[in-house]
Amino acid sequence: MEAPENRKRLIFSLLRLMSDDSNRCSDDVRESLEVAMQCIGEVYGVSLDDESQSARLGVAIDLQNVFDREASANVVLTDEQRLTAQALKEKGNQMIHNGDFKQAVEMYTQAIAIDRNNAIFYANRAAAYMKLQQHQMVIKDCQAAIRIDPSYSKAHSRLGNAHSALGQHAEAVKAFQKAVELDPNNKSYREGLEAMQAEIASKEGGGAAGSAPGAAGAGGMPRGMGDLGGLDIGSMVNNPNFMSMATNLINTPGFANMAANMFQGGGASGMGGANFMQTAQQLAEQVQTANPDFMDQMRGQVGGDPSADGGAGAPGSSGTGGQ
């Protein structure tokens, strides 16, 4: 069957939706979905595995979100429904705090089922998916939040983090640029943008050249260490809370070996941007495994972006969607 191009785009979006669902199903259901996807794809001549089709037929619009938006356009929630949805969101926030990210996803999903027009619910679920390293789901939820509230800077920032985790640096730059545009005083957004721009520059230029290993950089630190993505190292060193957390980090199992590999040859400029980022990510993952709360605590000390939006009046959103 030779389908029109727009129909193929619709089928491609449907197959992508089914593929996302298969990742959350039991083995038996997943097998059934895969058979159904194969049959539909053969009828319309569409395949998710065809890179040329992915580039031609893939669209940023999420099929489920289109349906949800149309289905809920004229829905007026009762006060009881709003309170129930907010209570579910608060439970999700608590689950994130407790490190139970799968249950947090479930709580936010239940809240969304009640109120599909609340950008915060989607953005908070994206934060939980980020913890689970389900980056495609993060992108999907951030895009939903942005469609509801284009001025929601935190959703743009989380979208940038997800693209970054997938190595999609150009897309990450665009997302962080929008976040900075909406909230130019947010330090973590600027740091994210600068880190992605530096990564792109490193790949285009083959890494920093002409820096001697161990050469002095800003503040007398090794070159490549004086300005970690715009962080104020001096203030951090003088912060007793941060130093206490840093002491705990040093005692993390395996930290010494990871740190030695990370800074061998004079830090970022000695290793090359890509290798430095890869080793730094490995170190961060090891620290996160040993102490799941460490990164959030550190962000709190340096003015970073909390995982989930809280109740009324919490920072991170403006315009439609409320707090």
Short mmCIF file of C-alpha atoms in Angstrom, two decimals:
data_model
loop_
_atom_site.label_atom_id
_atom_site.label_comp_id
_atom_site.label_asym_id
_atom_site.label_seq_id
_atom_site.Cartn_x
_atom_site.Cartn_y
_atom_site.Cartn_z
CA MET A 1 0.00 0.00 0.00
CA GLU A 2 1.47 3.32 -1.09
CA ALA A 3 0.36 5.82 1.54
CA PRO A 4 0.65 9.63 1.24
CA GLU A 5 3.63 11.18 3.03
CA ASN A 6 1.51 12.77 5.76
CA ARG A 7 -0.20 9.44 6.44
CA LYS A 8 3.24 7.83 6.77
CA ARG A 9 4.20 10.52 9.29
CA LEU A 10 1.09 9.65 11.29
CA ILE A 11 1.91 5.92 11.16
CA PHE A 12 5.53 6.63 12.10
CA SER A 13 4.30 8.57 15.16
CA LEU A 14 1.95 5.70 16.04
CA LEU A 15 4.79 3.17 15.82
CA ARG A 16 6.95 5.40 18.01
CA LEU A 17 4.13 5.59 20.59
CA MET A 18 3.80 1.79 20.56
CA SER A 19 7.56 1.43 20.90
CA ASP A 20 7.56 3.70 23.98
CA ASP A 21 4.75 1.62 25.50
CA SER A 22 6.63 -1.63 24.83
CA ASN A 23 9.46 -0.42 27.07
CA ARG A 24 7.08 -0.33 30.03
CA CYS A 25 5.27 -3.64 29.41
CA SER A 26 5.73 -7.25 30.42
CA ASP A 27 7.60 -9.56 28.05
CA ASP A 28 4.36 -11.11 26.74
CA VAL A 29 2.74 -7.75 26.02
CA ARG A 30 5.97 -6.42 24.50
CA GLU A 31 6.10 -9.37 22.09
CA SER A 32 2.50 -8.72 21.03
CA LEU A 33 3.21 -5.04 20.48
CA GLU A 34 6.28 -5.82 18.38
CA VAL A 35 4.23 -8.16 16.17
CA ALA A 36 1.56 -5.49 15.75
CA MET A 37 4.19 -2.86 14.92
CA GLN A 38 5.74 -5.12 12.31
CA CYS A 39 2.37 -5.75 10.66
CA ILE A 40 1.41 -2.05 10.60
CA GLY A 41 4.85 -1.07 9.33
CA GLU A 42 4.73 -3.58 6.48
CA VAL A 43 1.28 -2.43 5.37
CA TYR A 44 2.28 1.24 5.19
CA GLY A 45 5.95 0.76 4.28
CA VAL A 46 7.17 2.46 7.46
CA SER A 47 9.93 1.34 9.85
CA LEU A 48 11.40 2.94 12.95
CA ASP A 49 14.73 1.25 12.15
CA ASP A 50 15.08 3.04 8.79
CA GLU A 51 17.31 6.07 9.47
CA SER A 52 16.28 7.82 6.26
CA GLN A 53 12.61 7.44 7.19
CA SER A 54 13.33 8.64 10.72
CA ALA A 55 14.83 11.83 9.33
CA ARG A 56 12.03 12.29 6.80
CA LEU A 57 8.97 11.18 8.76
CA GLY A 58 9.90 11.93 12.36
CA VAL A 59 8.08 14.93 13.81
CA ALA A 60 8.46 16.73 17.13
CA ILE A 61 4.73 16.43 17.81
CA ASP A 62 3.87 13.59 20.18
CA LEU A 63 0.75 11.68 19.15
CA GLN A 64 -0.44 11.02 22.71
CA ASN A 65 -0.07 14.66 23.66
CA VAL A 66 -2.06 15.75 20.60
CA PHE A 67 -4.90 13.44 21.61
CA ASP A 68 -4.69 14.46 25.27
CA ARG A 69 -4.78 18.14 24.40
CA GLU A 70 -7.82 17.74 22.17
CA ALA A 71 -9.60 15.44 24.60
CA SER A 72 -9.08 17.73 27.57
CA ALA A 73 -9.49 21.08 25.81
CA ASN A 74 -12.98 21.66 27.18
CA VAL A 75 -12.66 19.73 30.44
CA VAL A 76 -13.31 21.80 33.56
CA LEU A 77 -11.86 20.24 36.71
CA THR A 78 -13.70 20.32 39.99
CA ASP A 79 -11.96 21.63 43.09
CA GLU A 80 -11.80 18.07 44.39
CA GLN A 81 -10.06 16.88 41.22
CA ARG A 82 -7.51 19.68 41.42
CA LEU A 83 -6.76 18.89 45.07
CA THR A 84 -6.41 15.19 44.29
CA ALA A 85 -4.00 15.90 41.43
CA GLN A 86 -1.94 18.25 43.59
CA ALA A 87 -1.80 15.63 46.37
CA LEU A 88 -0.52 13.05 43.88
CA LYS A 89 2.12 15.49 42.69
CA GLU A 90 3.27 16.05 46.29
CA LYS A 91 3.51 12.29 46.78
CA GLY A 92 5.63 12.13 43.64
CA ASN A 93 7.91 14.85 45.00
CA GLN A 94 8.32 12.89 48.22
CA MET A 95 9.12 9.72 46.28
CA ILE A 96 11.87 11.57 44.41
CA HIS A 97 13.23 12.79 47.75
CA ASN A 98 13.16 9.18 48.99
CA GLY A 99 14.92 7.92 45.87
CA ASP A 100 11.93 5.83 44.72
CA PHE A 101 11.89 7.19 41.17
CA LYS A 102 9.67 4.51 39.61
CA GLN A 103 6.96 5.20 42.18
CA ALA A 104 7.42 8.93 41.59
CA VAL A 105 6.69 8.36 37.89
CA GLU A 106 3.52 6.51 38.86
CA MET A 107 2.34 9.32 41.14
CA TYR A 108 2.92 11.99 38.48
CA THR A 109 1.23 9.80 35.86
CA GLN A 110 -1.86 9.56 38.05
CA ALA A 111 -1.83 13.33 38.51
CA ILE A 112 -1.57 13.84 34.74
CA ALA A 113 -4.50 11.47 34.19
CA ILE A 114 -6.61 13.92 36.21
CA ASP A 115 -5.17 17.20 34.94
CA ARG A 116 -3.47 16.95 31.56
CA ASN A 117 -2.98 20.70 31.28
CA ASN A 118 -0.56 21.16 34.16
CA ALA A 119 2.97 21.71 32.87
CA ILE A 120 4.54 21.05 36.27
CA PHE A 121 3.21 17.50 36.40
CA TYR A 122 4.95 16.66 33.11
CA ALA A 123 8.17 18.44 34.08
CA ASN A 124 8.30 16.66 37.44
CA ARG A 125 7.74 13.30 35.79
CA ALA A 126 10.58 14.22 33.44
CA ALA A 127 12.80 14.73 36.50
CA ALA A 128 11.91 11.24 37.72
CA TYR A 129 12.59 9.75 34.27
CA MET A 130 15.95 11.54 34.27
CA LYS A 131 16.85 9.78 37.51
CA LEU A 132 15.92 6.49 35.82
CA GLN A 133 18.08 7.48 32.80
CA GLN A 134 15.07 7.18 30.48
CA HIS A 135 16.12 10.20 28.49
CA GLN A 136 13.70 9.80 25.58
CA MET A 137 10.83 9.88 28.07
CA VAL A 138 12.37 13.02 29.60
CA ILE A 139 12.32 14.68 26.18
CA LYS A 140 8.72 13.63 25.59
CA ASP A 141 7.50 15.03 28.93
CA CYS A 142 9.50 18.25 28.65
CA GLN A 143 8.05 18.88 25.21
CA ALA A 144 4.56 18.33 26.63
CA ALA A 145 5.26 20.79 29.46
CA ILE A 146 6.59 23.37 27.00
CA ARG A 147 3.54 23.04 24.76
CA ILE A 148 1.34 23.78 27.77
CA ASP A 149 3.56 26.59 29.08
CA PRO A 150 6.20 27.85 26.62
CA SER A 151 7.58 30.18 29.32
CA TYR A 152 8.41 27.29 31.69
CA SER A 153 12.19 27.72 31.87
CA LYS A 154 12.81 24.60 33.96
CA ALA A 155 11.20 22.40 31.31
CA HIS A 156 13.57 23.86 28.69
CA SER A 157 16.52 23.22 31.01
CA ARG A 158 15.54 19.61 31.64
CA LEU A 159 15.06 19.15 27.91
CA GLY A 160 18.64 20.37 27.48
CA ASN A 161 19.90 17.92 30.10
CA ALA A 162 18.17 15.02 28.34
CA HIS A 163 19.60 15.94 24.93
CA SER A 164 23.01 16.29 26.56
CA ALA A 165 22.77 12.83 28.10
CA LEU A 166 22.00 11.41 24.65
CA GLY A 167 24.95 13.22 23.10
CA GLN A 168 22.65 15.54 21.14
CA HIS A 169 24.67 18.64 21.90
CA ALA A 170 23.20 20.96 19.25
CA GLU A 171 19.67 20.26 20.50
CA ALA A 172 20.88 20.72 24.08
CA VAL A 173 22.31 24.14 23.22
CA LYS A 174 18.97 25.26 21.77
CA ALA A 175 17.09 24.13 24.87
CA PHE A 176 19.54 25.78 27.28
CA GLN A 177 19.53 28.97 25.21
CA LYS A 178 15.76 29.16 25.61
CA ALA A 179 16.02 28.50 29.33
CA VAL A 180 18.60 31.28 29.71
CA GLU A 181 16.47 33.61 27.60
CA LEU A 182 13.51 33.02 29.94
CA ASP A 183 15.55 33.16 33.16
CA PRO A 184 18.89 34.92 32.50
CA ASN A 185 19.78 35.05 36.20
CA ASN A 186 19.66 31.27 36.68
CA LYS A 187 23.24 30.13 37.12
CA SER A 188 22.62 26.44 36.40
CA TYR A 189 21.01 27.25 33.05
CA ARG A 190 24.02 29.35 32.01
CA GLU A 191 26.39 26.60 33.13
CA GLY A 192 24.49 24.02 31.10
CA LEU A 193 24.62 26.21 28.01
CA GLU A 194 28.32 26.95 28.43
CA ALA A 195 29.16 23.27 28.95
CA MET A 196 27.36 22.24 25.77
CA GLN A 197 28.93 25.06 23.75
CA ALA A 198 32.35 24.02 25.05
CA GLU A 199 31.68 20.39 24.13
CA ILE A 200 30.70 21.34 20.58
CA ALA A 201 33.77 23.57 20.26
CA SER A 202 35.96 20.74 21.55
CA LYS A 203 34.60 18.30 18.97
CA GLU A 204 34.92 20.81 16.13
CA GLY A 205 38.45 21.82 17.14
CA GLY A 206 39.67 18.38 18.15
CA GLY A 207 40.04 19.43 21.79
CA ALA A 208 41.95 22.27 23.38
CA ALA A 209 45.41 22.69 21.92
CA GLY A 210 48.60 24.22 23.21
CA SER A 211 47.95 23.73 26.92
CA ALA A 212 50.80 22.14 28.78
CA PRO A 213 49.80 19.37 31.21
CA GLY A 214 49.43 20.74 34.70
CA ALA A 215 49.79 24.35 33.63
CA ALA A 216 48.36 26.86 36.06
CA GLY A 217 44.86 28.07 35.37
CA ALA A 218 42.49 30.38 37.20
CA GLY A 219 43.03 30.64 40.91
CA GLY A 220 46.31 28.69 40.77
CA MET A 221 44.45 25.47 39.89
CA PRO A 222 45.50 23.22 37.00
CA ARG A 223 44.50 24.56 33.61
CA GLY A 224 41.03 23.32 32.76
CA MET A 225 40.03 23.33 36.46
CA GLY A 226 39.79 27.04 37.20
CA ASP A 227 36.38 27.41 35.59
CA LEU A 228 34.26 24.25 35.62
CA GLY A 229 31.37 25.35 33.47
CA GLY A 230 31.19 28.74 35.20
CA LEU A 231 31.15 27.44 38.78
CA ASP A 232 32.59 29.83 41.35
CA ILE A 233 35.29 27.53 42.73
CA GLY A 234 36.46 30.05 45.31
CA SER A 235 33.04 30.42 46.86
CA MET A 236 32.56 26.66 46.88
CA VAL A 237 35.86 26.06 48.67
CA ASN A 238 34.92 28.63 51.30
CA ASN A 239 31.49 27.08 51.85
CA PRO A 240 31.70 24.78 54.91
CA ASN A 241 28.62 22.79 53.86
CA PHE A 242 30.08 22.14 50.45
CA MET A 243 33.45 21.17 51.93
CA SER A 244 31.72 18.73 54.27
CA MET A 245 30.01 17.09 51.30
CA ALA A 246 33.30 17.09 49.38
CA THR A 247 34.95 15.23 52.28
CA ASN A 248 32.24 12.60 52.10
CA LEU A 249 32.79 12.38 48.36
CA ILE A 250 36.49 11.72 48.77
CA ASN A 251 35.62 8.77 50.98
CA THR A 252 33.36 7.29 48.27
CA PRO A 253 34.65 3.82 47.27
CA GLY A 254 36.81 3.98 44.16
CA PHE A 255 36.96 7.78 44.13
CA ALA A 256 40.75 7.93 44.17
CA ASN A 257 41.17 5.81 41.04
CA MET A 258 38.43 7.64 39.15
CA ALA A 259 39.84 11.03 40.10
CA ALA A 260 43.33 10.00 39.06
CA ASN A 261 42.08 8.96 35.64
CA MET A 262 39.97 12.10 35.36
CA PHE A 263 42.76 14.56 35.97
CA GLN A 264 45.74 12.69 34.55
CA GLY A 265 47.58 15.03 32.25
CA GLY A 266 46.29 18.27 33.73
CA GLY A 267 42.50 18.09 33.86
CA ALA A 268 40.13 18.84 31.03
CA SER A 269 42.67 20.39 28.68
CA GLY A 270 45.15 17.55 29.23
CA MET A 271 42.61 14.83 28.48
CA GLY A 272 40.60 16.52 25.73
CA GLY A 273 37.03 17.66 26.28
CA ALA A 274 35.30 14.44 25.23
CA ASN A 275 37.44 12.12 27.39
CA PHE A 276 37.19 14.48 30.34
CA MET A 277 33.38 14.62 30.10
CA GLN A 278 33.12 10.84 29.75
CA THR A 279 35.30 10.18 32.80
CA ALA A 280 33.54 12.91 34.77
CA GLN A 281 30.20 11.30 33.95
CA GLN A 282 31.48 7.91 35.13
CA LEU A 283 32.64 9.51 38.37
CA ALA A 284 29.28 11.25 38.83
CA GLU A 285 27.42 7.98 38.26
CA GLN A 286 29.58 6.21 40.82
CA VAL A 287 29.02 8.97 43.36
CA GLN A 288 25.28 8.91 42.63
CA THR A 289 25.21 5.16 43.25
CA ALA A 290 27.09 5.49 46.54
CA ASN A 291 25.12 8.52 47.71
CA PRO A 292 21.94 9.24 45.68
CA ASP A 293 21.37 12.55 47.46
CA PHE A 294 24.86 13.98 46.94
CA MET A 295 24.32 15.68 43.59
CA ASP A 296 21.04 17.28 44.66
CA GLN A 297 22.70 18.47 47.88
CA MET A 298 25.59 19.96 45.94
CA ARG A 299 23.23 21.72 43.53
CA GLY A 300 21.46 23.17 46.52
CA GLN A 301 24.74 24.57 47.84
CA VAL A 302 25.70 26.19 44.51
CA GLY A 303 22.24 27.38 43.50
CA GLY A 304 21.35 24.52 41.17
CA ASP A 305 18.09 23.23 39.79
CA PRO A 306 16.03 21.08 42.20
CA SER A 307 14.61 17.83 40.88
CA ALA A 308 10.93 18.54 41.28
CA ASP A 309 8.75 21.59 41.61
CA GLY A 310 7.04 21.92 44.93
CA GLY A 311 3.66 23.28 45.84
CA ALA A 312 2.18 26.70 45.39
CA GLY A 313 4.74 29.41 44.85
CA ALA A 314 7.68 27.15 44.09
CA PRO A 315 10.19 28.61 41.61
CA GLY A 316 10.58 27.39 38.07
CA SER A 317 7.40 28.19 36.19
CA SER A 318 5.54 31.21 35.03
CA GLY A 319 2.41 31.66 32.99
CA THR A 320 -0.03 28.86 32.32
CA GLY A 321 0.09 25.80 34.55
CA GLY A 322 0.53 27.39 37.96
CA GLN A 323 2.63 26.02 40.78
#
